[in-house]
CSV table of C-alpha atoms (C1' of nucleotides) in Angstrom, one decimal:
chain,number,residue,atom,x,y,z
S,1,MET,CA,79.2,198.2,216.5
S,2,LYS,CA,81.6,198.8,213.2
S,3,VAL,CA,79.7,196.8,210.5
S,4,VAL,CA,82.8,195.1,208.3
S,5,ASP,CA,81.8,195.8,204.6
S,6,VAL,CA,83.7,192.6,202.6
S,7,ALA,CA,85.3,193.7,200.0
S,8,LYS,CA,83.6,197.1,198.4
S,9,PRO,CA,84.8,197.5,195.0
S,10,GLY,CA,87.4,199.8,195.0
S,11,ALA,CA,87.8,200.4,198.5
S,12,TYR,CA,90.9,201.7,199.3
S,13,HIS,CA,91.4,200.1,202.8
S,14,HIS,CA,90.3,196.5,202.5
S,15,GLY,CA,88.5,196.0,205.6
S,16,ASP,CA,89.1,192.5,206.7
S,17,LEU,CA,92.3,191.6,204.8
S,18,ARG,CA,93.6,189.4,207.6
S,19,ASP,CA,91.0,187.4,207.1
S,20,ALA,CA,90.9,187.7,203.5
S,21,LEU,CA,94.8,186.5,203.3
S,22,ILE,CA,93.6,183.5,205.8
S,23,ASP,CA,90.4,183.0,203.5
S,24,ALA,CA,93.2,183.0,200.4
S,25,THR,CA,95.7,181.5,201.4
S,26,THR,CA,93.3,178.6,203.2
S,27,ALA,CA,92.1,178.1,199.7
S,28,LEU,CA,95.5,177.5,198.1
S,29,ALA,CA,96.1,174.4,200.8
S,30,ARG,CA,93.5,172.9,200.2
S,31,GLU,CA,94.4,173.0,196.4
S,32,GLY,CA,97.8,172.5,196.8
S,33,GLY,CA,98.8,171.2,200.6
S,34,PRO,CA,101.7,173.2,202.4
S,35,ASP,CA,103.6,173.5,199.7
S,36,ALA,CA,100.4,176.3,197.5
S,37,VAL,CA,101.4,178.4,200.8
S,38,VAL,CA,102.4,181.2,199.1
S,39,LEU,CA,102.0,184.7,200.6
S,40,ARG,CA,102.8,186.5,197.0
S,41,GLU,CA,99.7,184.2,195.9
S,42,ALA,CA,97.5,184.9,198.5
S,43,ALA,CA,97.8,188.7,198.3
S,44,ARG,CA,97.9,188.1,194.8
S,45,ARG,CA,94.0,186.4,194.7
S,46,VAL,CA,93.0,188.7,197.7
S,47,GLY,CA,93.6,191.5,194.9
S,48,VAL,CA,96.0,193.5,197.4
S,49,SER,CA,100.0,193.8,197.1
S,50,ALA,CA,102.3,191.9,199.0
S,51,ALA,CA,102.9,194.2,200.7
S,52,ALA,CA,100.0,194.7,202.4
S,53,ALA,CA,99.5,191.8,204.0
S,54,TYR,CA,102.9,192.3,206.6
S,55,HIS,CA,100.6,194.7,208.2
S,56,HIS,CA,98.8,192.5,209.6
S,57,PHE,CA,101.3,189.4,209.7
S,58,ALA,CA,104.7,189.5,210.7
S,59,ASN,CA,106.2,187.5,208.1
S,60,ARG,CA,105.4,184.3,205.7
S,61,ASP,CA,105.9,181.3,208.9
S,62,GLN,CA,102.8,184.1,210.9
S,63,LEU,CA,100.5,183.2,207.9
S,64,ASN,CA,100.7,180.3,207.5
S,65,GLN,CA,100.2,179.3,211.3
S,66,ALA,CA,97.1,181.1,211.2
S,67,VAL,CA,96.0,178.5,208.0
S,68,LYS,CA,97.8,175.5,210.1
S,69,GLN,CA,95.0,176.6,213.2
S,70,ARG,CA,92.1,177.5,210.5
S,71,ALA,CA,92.4,173.7,209.2
S,72,LEU,CA,91.9,172.2,212.3
S,73,ALA,CA,89.2,174.7,213.0
S,74,ILE,CA,87.3,172.6,210.3
S,75,LEU,CA,88.6,169.7,211.5
S,76,THR,CA,87.6,169.9,214.6
S,77,GLY,CA,84.1,172.0,213.8
S,78,ARG,CA,83.5,168.4,211.0
S,79,MET,CA,84.1,166.0,213.6
S,80,GLN,CA,81.3,168.6,215.8
S,81,SER,CA,78.7,167.8,213.5
S,82,ALA,CA,79.2,164.4,212.7
S,83,LEU,CA,78.1,164.2,216.4
S,84,ALA,CA,76.1,166.1,216.3
S,85,GLU,CA,74.1,164.4,212.8
S,86,ASP,CA,74.7,161.6,215.0
S,87,GLU,CA,72.6,162.7,217.7
S,88,GLN,CA,70.0,164.0,215.3
S,89,VAL,CA,69.6,160.1,213.7
S,90,ARG,CA,69.5,159.2,217.4
S,91,VAL,CA,66.3,161.4,218.2
S,92,ARG,CA,64.8,160.6,215.4
S,93,HIS,CA,64.3,156.9,215.6
S,94,ARG,CA,64.1,157.2,219.6
S,95,ASN,CA,60.5,155.9,219.6
S,96,ARG,CA,61.3,152.8,217.4
S,97,GLN,CA,64.2,151.2,219.2
S,98,ARG,CA,66.2,151.7,222.6
S,99,ILE,CA,69.6,151.7,222.3
S,100,GLY,CA,72.1,151.1,225.2
S,101,ALA,CA,74.1,153.7,225.8
S,102,ALA,CA,77.2,151.5,225.7
S,103,ASP,CA,75.8,151.2,222.6
S,104,VAL,CA,75.7,154.8,221.3
S,105,ALA,CA,79.0,155.4,223.3
S,106,ARG,CA,81.0,153.6,220.7
S,107,HIS,CA,79.3,154.8,217.9
S,108,ARG,CA,79.9,158.0,218.3
S,109,LEU,CA,83.3,157.0,219.0
S,110,ARG,CA,83.7,155.3,216.0
S,111,THR,CA,81.2,158.3,214.2
S,112,LEU,CA,84.5,160.8,215.7
S,113,GLY,CA,86.8,158.2,213.4
S,114,LEU,CA,85.5,158.1,210.3
S,115,ALA,CA,84.7,162.1,210.5
S,116,TYR,CA,88.7,162.5,210.7
S,117,LEU,CA,89.4,159.7,208.0
S,118,SER,CA,86.8,161.9,205.7
S,119,PHE,CA,88.0,165.6,206.7
S,120,ALA,CA,92.1,163.7,205.3
S,121,PHE,CA,90.7,161.9,202.1
S,122,ASP,CA,88.2,165.6,201.5
S,123,GLU,CA,90.6,168.0,202.2
S,124,PRO,CA,94.3,166.3,201.7
S,125,GLY,CA,95.7,169.1,201.3
S,126,LEU,CA,94.5,170.9,204.7
S,127,PHE,CA,95.4,167.7,206.3
S,128,ARG,CA,98.9,168.2,205.3
S,129,LEU,CA,99.0,171.4,206.3
S,130,ALA,CA,97.6,170.6,209.5
S,131,PHE,CA,100.0,167.6,210.5
S,132,GLY,CA,102.4,168.9,208.1
S,133,PRO,CA,106.3,169.6,209.5
S,134,ARG,CA,106.0,173.2,209.1
S,135,GLY,CA,105.1,175.6,212.0
S,136,SER,CA,104.5,174.2,215.2
S,137,TRP,CA,101.2,173.2,216.5
S,138,PRO,CA,99.5,175.4,218.6
S,139,THR,CA,99.4,175.4,222.0
S,140,ARG,CA,96.5,176.1,224.4
S,141,GLU,CA,97.3,179.7,225.0
S,142,SER,CA,98.1,180.5,221.2
S,143,ALA,CA,94.0,178.9,220.0
S,144,SER,CA,91.9,180.5,219.0
S,145,PRO,CA,89.2,182.1,221.5
S,146,HIS,CA,86.2,181.3,219.3
S,147,ASP,CA,87.2,178.2,219.8
S,148,HIS,CA,86.0,177.7,223.2
S,149,ASN,CA,89.7,175.6,223.4
S,150,ALA,CA,87.5,172.2,221.9
S,151,GLY,CA,90.1,170.9,218.9
S,152,PRO,CA,89.8,167.6,217.9
S,153,PHE,CA,91.6,166.7,221.3
S,154,LEU,CA,89.0,167.8,223.8
S,155,ILE,CA,85.9,166.3,222.1
S,156,LEU,CA,87.9,163.2,221.5
S,157,GLY,CA,88.3,163.5,225.4
S,158,GLN,CA,84.8,163.8,226.4
S,159,VAL,CA,83.0,160.6,223.7
S,160,LEU,CA,85.8,158.8,226.0
S,161,ASP,CA,84.4,159.6,229.1
S,162,GLU,CA,80.9,159.4,227.8
S,163,LEU,CA,82.2,155.2,227.3
S,164,VAL,CA,83.9,155.6,230.3
S,165,ALA,CA,80.6,156.8,231.9
S,166,ALA,CA,78.7,154.0,229.8
S,167,CYS,CA,80.9,151.3,231.8
S,168,VAL,CA,82.4,150.2,228.4
S,169,LEU,CA,85.6,151.6,229.1
S,170,PRO,CA,87.3,151.0,232.1
S,171,PRO,CA,88.1,154.5,234.2
S,172,GLU,CA,91.7,152.9,235.4
S,173,ARG,CA,92.5,152.5,231.5
S,174,ARG,CA,91.1,156.4,230.5
S,175,PRO,CA,93.7,158.4,230.9
S,176,GLY,CA,96.1,159.0,228.2
S,177,LEU,CA,93.5,157.2,225.6
S,178,GLU,CA,93.3,160.3,223.5
S,179,TYR,CA,97.2,159.6,222.6
S,180,ILE,CA,96.6,156.2,221.2
S,181,ALA,CA,93.2,156.6,219.6
S,182,TRP,CA,93.9,159.4,218.5
S,183,ALA,CA,97.2,157.4,216.9
S,184,GLU,CA,95.5,154.8,215.8
S,185,VAL,CA,93.4,156.7,213.5
S,186,HIS,CA,95.5,159.7,212.2
S,187,GLY,CA,98.1,156.5,211.1
S,188,VAL,CA,96.1,155.0,208.9
S,189,ALA,CA,94.9,158.8,207.7
S,190,ALA,CA,98.5,159.3,206.7
S,191,LEU,CA,99.0,156.0,205.2
S,192,CYS,CA,96.4,156.3,203.1
S,193,LEU,CA,97.5,159.4,201.7
S,194,ASP,CA,101.5,160.0,201.5
S,195,GLY,CA,102.2,156.1,203.0
S,196,PRO,CA,102.4,152.6,201.6
S,197,LEU,CA,98.5,152.6,201.5
S,198,ALA,CA,98.2,155.6,199.1
S,199,GLN,CA,97.6,152.5,196.6
S,200,LEU,CA,94.9,150.7,197.5
S,201,ASP,CA,91.3,151.1,196.2
S,202,LEU,CA,88.3,152.3,197.7
S,203,VAL,CA,87.4,149.5,198.5
S,204,ALA,CA,90.4,147.8,200.3
S,205,ARG,CA,91.0,150.6,202.1
S,206,ARG,CA,87.3,151.1,204.3
S,207,GLN,CA,88.8,147.4,205.0
S,208,ILE,CA,91.2,149.0,206.2
S,209,ILE,CA,89.8,151.8,208.3
S,210,ASP,CA,86.4,149.8,209.5
S,211,ARG,CA,88.8,147.1,210.6
S,212,ALA,CA,91.2,149.7,212.4
S,213,LEU,CA,88.3,151.9,214.2
S,214,GLY,CA,86.8,147.9,215.6
S,215,SER,CA,90.5,148.0,216.9
S,216,ILE,CA,90.7,150.7,218.1
S,217,ILE,CA,86.9,149.9,220.1
S,218,ARG,CA,87.3,146.4,220.9
S,219,GLY,CA,91.0,147.8,222.5
S,220,LEU,CA,89.0,149.9,224.7
K,1,MET,CA,134.7,143.8,187.3
K,2,LYS,CA,135.4,146.9,187.6
K,3,VAL,CA,136.3,149.1,190.6
K,4,VAL,CA,134.6,152.3,191.4
K,5,ASP,CA,137.4,153.9,193.1
K,6,VAL,CA,135.8,156.6,195.1
K,7,ALA,CA,136.6,160.6,194.9
K,8,LYS,CA,139.9,160.7,193.0
K,9,PRO,CA,140.6,163.9,194.0
K,10,GLY,CA,141.4,165.5,191.3
K,11,ALA,CA,139.6,163.3,188.7
K,12,TYR,CA,137.6,164.9,185.7
K,13,HIS,CA,135.2,161.6,185.5
K,14,HIS,CA,133.8,160.7,189.1
K,15,GLY,CA,133.4,157.1,189.5
K,16,ASP,CA,130.1,156.6,191.0
K,17,LEU,CA,128.1,160.2,191.0
K,18,ARG,CA,124.7,158.7,191.0
K,19,ASP,CA,125.1,157.4,194.2
K,20,ALA,CA,127.3,160.2,195.8
K,21,LEU,CA,124.3,162.5,195.1
K,22,ILE,CA,121.8,160.0,196.6
K,23,ASP,CA,124.2,159.7,199.7
K,24,ALA,CA,124.8,164.0,199.8
K,25,THR,CA,121.1,164.1,199.1
K,26,THR,CA,120.4,161.8,201.7
K,27,ALA,CA,122.2,163.6,204.4
K,28,LEU,CA,120.8,167.3,203.5
K,29,ALA,CA,117.4,165.4,204.0
K,30,ARG,CA,118.8,164.1,207.7
K,31,GLU,CA,119.5,167.6,208.4
K,32,GLY,CA,116.4,169.9,207.2
K,33,GLY,CA,113.8,167.3,206.3
K,34,PRO,CA,112.1,167.8,202.8
K,35,ASP,CA,112.8,171.0,202.5
K,36,ALA,CA,116.5,170.4,202.2
K,37,VAL,CA,116.2,168.5,199.0
K,38,VAL,CA,117.6,171.0,196.8
K,39,LEU,CA,119.6,169.5,193.2
K,40,ARG,CA,122.2,172.7,193.7
K,41,GLU,CA,123.4,171.9,197.3
K,42,ALA,CA,123.3,168.0,196.5
K,43,ALA,CA,125.6,168.7,193.6
K,44,ARG,CA,128.2,171.6,196.3
K,45,ARG,CA,128.6,169.3,198.3
K,46,VAL,CA,130.0,166.7,195.7
K,47,GLY,CA,131.4,168.9,194.5
K,48,VAL,CA,130.5,168.8,191.5
K,49,SER,CA,128.6,171.3,188.4
K,50,ALA,CA,124.7,171.1,189.1
K,51,ALA,CA,124.6,170.4,185.7
K,52,ALA,CA,126.5,166.5,186.1
K,53,ALA,CA,123.3,165.8,188.1
K,54,TYR,CA,121.1,165.6,184.9
K,55,HIS,CA,123.4,162.9,183.2
K,56,HIS,CA,122.2,160.9,186.5
K,57,PHE,CA,118.7,162.0,187.2
K,58,ALA,CA,116.6,163.2,185.1
K,59,ASN,CA,115.5,166.0,187.0
K,60,ARG,CA,115.3,167.3,190.7
K,61,ASP,CA,112.2,164.5,191.7
K,62,GLN,CA,113.4,162.1,190.1
K,63,LEU,CA,116.3,162.6,193.1
K,64,ASN,CA,114.4,163.4,195.7
K,65,GLN,CA,112.6,159.8,194.8
K,66,ALA,CA,115.6,158.0,194.7
K,67,VAL,CA,116.5,159.7,198.4
K,68,LYS,CA,113.0,158.3,199.7
K,69,GLN,CA,114.0,155.0,198.7
K,70,ARG,CA,117.5,155.7,200.6
K,71,ALA,CA,115.7,156.3,203.3
K,72,LEU,CA,113.2,153.2,203.6
K,73,ALA,CA,116.5,151.2,202.9
K,74,ILE,CA,117.0,152.8,206.1
K,75,LEU,CA,115.0,152.3,208.0
K,76,THR,CA,114.5,148.8,206.6
K,77,GLY,CA,117.6,148.1,207.8
K,78,ARG,CA,117.3,149.1,211.0
K,79,MET,CA,114.0,146.9,211.6
K,80,GLN,CA,116.2,144.4,210.5
K,81,SER,CA,119.2,145.2,213.2
K,82,ALA,CA,116.9,145.1,215.3
K,83,LEU,CA,115.4,142.1,214.8
K,84,ALA,CA,119.0,140.5,214.6
K,85,GLU,CA,120.3,142.0,217.8
K,86,ASP,CA,117.4,140.6,219.8
K,87,GLU,CA,117.3,137.2,218.6
K,88,GLN,CA,121.7,137.6,219.8
K,89,VAL,CA,120.3,138.2,223.3
K,90,ARG,CA,117.9,135.5,223.0
K,91,VAL,CA,120.6,132.7,222.0
K,92,ARG,CA,122.9,134.0,224.8
K,93,HIS,CA,120.8,133.2,227.5
K,94,ARG,CA,118.8,130.4,226.1
K,95,ASN,CA,121.0,128.4,229.2
K,96,ARG,CA,119.7,130.6,231.8
K,97,GLN,CA,115.8,129.7,231.1
K,98,ARG,CA,113.7,128.9,228.3
K,99,ILE,CA,111.0,130.9,226.7
K,100,GLY,CA,107.7,130.1,224.5
K,101,ALA,CA,108.0,130.4,221.3
K,102,ALA,CA,104.8,132.8,221.9
K,103,ASP,CA,106.7,135.9,223.8
K,104,VAL,CA,109.9,135.5,221.5
K,105,ALA,CA,106.7,135.9,218.9
K,106,ARG,CA,105.6,139.3,220.2
K,107,HIS,CA,108.8,140.6,222.0
K,108,ARG,CA,109.7,140.8,218.2
K,109,LEU,CA,106.6,142.9,217.3
K,110,ARG,CA,107.1,145.1,219.8
K,111,THR,CA,110.8,145.4,219.0
K,112,LEU,CA,109.9,145.7,215.6
K,113,GLY,CA,107.5,148.7,216.7
K,114,LEU,CA,110.3,150.2,218.8
K,115,ALA,CA,113.1,149.9,215.4
K,116,TYR,CA,110.4,152.3,213.7
K,117,LEU,CA,110.0,154.7,216.4
K,118,SER,CA,113.0,154.6,217.4
K,119,PHE,CA,114.3,155.7,213.5
K,120,ALA,CA,111.5,158.4,213.4
K,121,PHE,CA,113.0,160.2,216.6
K,122,ASP,CA,116.7,159.7,215.6
K,123,GLU,CA,116.5,160.6,211.9
K,124,PRO,CA,113.0,163.1,211.5
K,125,GLY,CA,114.5,164.5,208.9
K,126,LEU,CA,114.5,161.4,207.0
K,127,PHE,CA,111.0,160.0,208.5
K,128,ARG,CA,109.3,162.8,206.8
K,129,LEU,CA,110.7,162.8,203.8
K,130,ALA,CA,110.3,159.0,203.2
K,131,PHE,CA,106.8,159.6,204.3
K,132,GLY,CA,106.0,163.2,203.6
K,133,PRO,CA,103.5,164.0,200.4
K,134,ARG,CA,106.3,164.5,198.0
K,135,GLY,CA,106.9,161.6,195.6
K,136,SER,CA,104.9,158.7,195.5
K,137,TRP,CA,105.7,155.7,197.7
K,138,PRO,CA,107.8,153.5,195.5
K,139,THR,CA,105.8,150.3,194.2
K,140,ARG,CA,107.3,146.4,194.9
K,141,GLU,CA,108.6,147.5,190.9
K,142,SER,CA,110.8,150.4,191.0
K,143,ALA,CA,112.2,149.0,194.4
K,144,SER,CA,116.1,148.9,194.5
K,145,PRO,CA,116.6,145.1,193.6
K,146,HIS,CA,119.5,144.7,196.5
K,147,ASP,CA,116.5,145.0,198.9
K,148,HIS,CA,115.4,141.7,198.0
K,149,ASN,CA,111.8,143.4,198.7
K,150,ALA,CA,112.5,143.3,202.2
K,151,GLY,CA,110.3,146.5,202.7
K,152,PRO,CA,109.4,147.5,206.3
K,153,PHE,CA,105.9,146.0,205.2
K,154,LEU,CA,107.4,142.6,204.4
K,155,ILE,CA,109.0,142.2,207.7
K,156,LEU,CA,106.3,143.1,210.0
K,157,GLY,CA,104.4,140.5,208.0
K,158,GLN,CA,106.9,137.9,208.4
K,159,VAL,CA,106.9,138.6,212.8
K,160,LEU,CA,102.8,139.1,212.2
K,161,ASP,CA,103.6,134.7,210.9
K,162,GLU,CA,105.2,133.8,213.8
K,163,LEU,CA,102.3,135.4,216.2
K,164,VAL,CA,100.0,133.0,214.0
K,165,ALA,CA,102.3,130.2,214.0
K,166,ALA,CA,103.5,130.6,217.5
K,167,CYS,CA,99.0,130.5,218.1
K,168,VAL,CA,99.2,133.5,219.7
K,169,LEU,CA,97.2,135.3,216.6
K,170,PRO,CA,94.0,133.7,215.7
K,171,PRO,CA,94.8,132.7,211.4
K,172,GLU,CA,91.3,134.6,210.7
K,173,ARG,CA,92.8,138.1,211.3
K,174,ARG,CA,95.8,137.6,210.0
K,175,PRO,CA,95.1,138.7,206.5
K,176,GLY,CA,96.2,142.7,206.2
K,177,LEU,CA,96.9,143.2,209.5
K,178,GLU,CA,99.6,144.3,209.1
K,179,TYR,CA,98.3,147.9,207.5
K,180,ILE,CA,96.2,147.9,211.3
K,181,ALA,CA,99.8,147.7,213.4
K,182,TRP,CA,101.3,149.9,210.7
K,183,ALA,CA,99.2,152.8,211.4
K,184,GLU,CA,98.4,152.7,215.1
K,185,VAL,CA,103.0,152.7,214.8
K,186,HIS,CA,102.9,155.8,212.2
K,187,GLY,CA,100.7,157.3,214.2
K,188,VAL,CA,102.4,157.4,216.7
K,189,ALA,CA,105.3,158.3,215.6
K,190,ALA,CA,103.7,161.0,213.2
K,191,LEU,CA,101.6,162.9,216.2
K,192,CYS,CA,105.0,162.8,218.2
K,193,LEU,CA,107.3,164.8,215.6
K,194,ASP,CA,104.6,166.9,214.0
K,195,GLY,CA,101.2,167.3,215.9
K,196,PRO,CA,99.5,167.5,219.2
K,197,LEU,CA,102.4,165.1,220.7
K,198,ALA,CA,105.4,167.1,219.9
K,199,GLN,CA,105.3,169.3,222.7
K,200,LEU,CA,105.5,165.8,225.3
K,201,ASP,CA,108.6,165.8,227.5
K,202,LEU,CA,110.5,162.4,227.0
K,203,VAL,CA,109.0,160.4,229.9
K,204,ALA,CA,104.7,161.0,229.3
K,205,ARG,CA,106.3,159.7,224.9
K,206,ARG,CA,107.7,157.1,226.6
K,207,GLN,CA,104.5,156.5,228.5
K,208,ILE,CA,102.6,156.7,225.1
K,209,ILE,CA,105.2,154.1,222.8
K,210,ASP,CA,104.7,151.5,225.5
K,211,ARG,CA,101.0,152.1,225.5
K,212,ALA,CA,100.4,152.1,222.1
K,213,LEU,CA,102.8,149.0,221.6
K,214,GLY,CA,101.2,147.1,224.2
K,215,SER,CA,97.1,148.1,223.0
K,216,ILE,CA,98.3,146.4,219.7
K,217,ILE,CA,99.6,143.2,221.2
K,218,ARG,CA,96.9,142.7,223.3
K,219,GLY,CA,94.7,143.8,219.8
K,220,LEU,CA,96.1,140.6,218.5
B,1,DT,C1',80.0,221.7,213.2
B,2,DG,C1',84.5,222.0,210.6
B,3,DT,C1',88.9,221.5,210.6
B,4,DA,C1',93.8,219.7,211.8
B,5,DC,C1',96.0,216.9,212.2
B,6,DA,C1',98.1,211.2,213.8
B,7,DT,C1',97.3,207.4,212.7
B,8,DC,C1',96.5,203.4,209.8
B,9,DA,C1',96.3,200.8,206.0
B,10,DG,C1',97.3,200.6,201.5
B,11,DT,C1',100.5,201.1,196.6
B,12,DG,C1',104.4,199.7,193.8
B,13,DA,C1',109.4,199.4,192.0
B,14,DA,C1',112.7,197.7,194.0
B,15,DC,C1',116.5,193.8,196.3
B,16,DG,C1',118.5,189.7,196.5
B,17,DC,C1',117.9,185.2,197.0
B,18,DG,C1',118.9,180.3,194.9
B,19,DC,C1',116.4,177.3,192.3
B,20,DG,C1',115.8,174.0,188.2
B,21,DT,C1',117.0,173.8,184.2
B,22,DT,C1',119.2,174.3,179.7
B,23,DC,C1',123.0,174.8,176.1
B,24,DA,C1',126.8,174.5,173.7
B,25,DC,C1',131.0,172.9,175.0
B,26,DT,C1',135.3,169.4,176.0
B,27,DG,C1',138.4,166.3,178.4
B,28,DA,C1',138.4,161.7,179.4
B,29,DT,C1',137.8,156.3,177.9
B,30,DG,C1',137.2,152.5,175.7
B,31,DT,C1',136.8,149.9,171.6
B,32,DA,C1',137.7,148.6,167.0
B,33,DC,C1',140.6,147.8,163.6
U,1,DT,C1',151.2,147.6,170.8
U,2,DG,C1',148.8,151.7,168.5
U,3,DT,C1',146.1,155.5,166.5
U,4,DA,C1',140.9,157.7,165.3
U,5,DC,C1',137.0,158.3,166.6
U,6,DA,C1',132.4,157.6,169.0
U,7,DT,C1',130.6,158.2,173.7
U,8,DC,C1',130.3,159.5,177.6
U,9,DA,C1',130.4,162.3,182.0
U,10,DG,C1',131.7,166.0,183.1
U,11,DT,C1',131.8,172.0,182.5
U,12,DG,C1',130.5,177.0,183.3
U,13,DA,C1',128.3,179.9,182.2
U,14,DA,C1',123.4,181.5,181.7
U,15,DC,C1',118.3,182.4,181.8
U,16,DG,C1',113.6,182.6,183.2
U,17,DC,C1',111.1,182.0,187.6
U,18,DG,C1',109.3,183.6,191.6
U,19,DC,C1',109.3,184.5,195.9
U,20,DG,C1',110.0,186.5,201.0
U,21,DT,C1',110.5,191.0,203.0
U,22,DT,C1',112.1,196.1,202.7
U,23,DC,C1',110.9,201.4,200.8
U,24,DA,C1',109.6,205.1,201.2
U,25,DC,C1',105.1,206.5,199.3
U,26,DT,C1',100.0,208.5,200.1
U,27,DG,C1',95.0,207.8,200.3
U,28,DA,C1',91.6,207.0,203.8
U,29,DT,C1',90.1,207.2,208.8
U,30,DG,C1',88.7,209.3,212.5
U,31,DT,C1',89.6,211.9,216.6
U,32,DA,C1',90.9,216.4,219.5
U,33,DC,C1',89.7,220.5,219.6
DNA sequence: TGTACATCAGTGAACGCGCGTTCACTGATGTAC
DNA sequence: TGTACATCAGTGAACGCGCGTTCACTGATGTAC
């Protein structure tokens, strides 16, 4: 197995330029959203000629698409680690109080929603890129193999399954519920970032979020 | 009062270039979304030099902002006329069957949601512009005086008030409910246009929409 | 192990494009006398 | 009613910019013998 030596200074061959370009472009998107995704600037940041990028991407759109997937992977990671953190807290306190499976499942759903929203607010540039008009939504086939197909969609689905198992959610209402739950949370994020809710102060926003999450859980 | 003679051919003075530019740019946005909002192209379509635009807008962003407001006005109009059409149907059938105020109010809320979604699907370019990252959301002060401040927000608020009046919605849950309802419907639109729901066929999309609207109304 | 050579992954210069914006200008409009 | 003139709303040419993309090239890498 070849060891990839990253950024060996002065090296003619970069080592892993493709990944480096995706990294740099992700940073651009982070700072300036979809409009900041500029192939030349990414190459500049990596310290490479713009033409070099064309050995790794057919065109700008392919680079853009790769960054879009990266953004989604970051979102997925945040959702997963939020659940994991939740789990740790629960394990640590398990002797002090016994919590029912129903409450646990409900809490996990809420955690997922909060993770989604905090991604949107912490990383508005990446969020806008991921859910913006440019480029297509990655299909299951085009998704990165490292994800094990575990996009936001699947994580949400698992937690909804837990709700069914905990008898919180009637099984007949389970199918397709991902869409509804996702839409509600996504709508809050979108309206807060670029819509009529953009001017809300943090307190008001917090209220809306609590209310929306409550509404989803109650709506089960 | 001066009669504005639109597009008198060969006229040096245009008459109402400002409006004409907004019209042309709206057409651009309709066809290509936010990225298609290009000052020079709008001037070209109107048949005027690009520099002329600077007698009416300080810069490209102001033009963009005006078109954003136009898009919102169109959305508002669609919502209003959907309600009006509903009303007509109801008046026409009023002798055949008596419907309770509660059902009427619920139906009006559903109508509003459908109008919002049909705007998103019929006019994706305008929808993306209106709710996209570029430009700020128009505040009450900057809104066009012709609207009488009746944006989507206020129409929705009125219908929610009707629900309270009809005893469908407990008054204590009324305040701020606009946000929740709007977010849910907006989320469906956004995810269907540019998100993971983009690949759904029309039938599946229709199901999601029905379900989401039902969920809002049930959640009251 | 050493060498010839195909392939890979870079370079740097250039192309064409279209954009937003500015400038000095000029033709039309409307008002004061 | 006619005329001088300030103001308004256009013109067309130009500027500078930065982009995506292509091209002929060259240095590095790794493989076959």
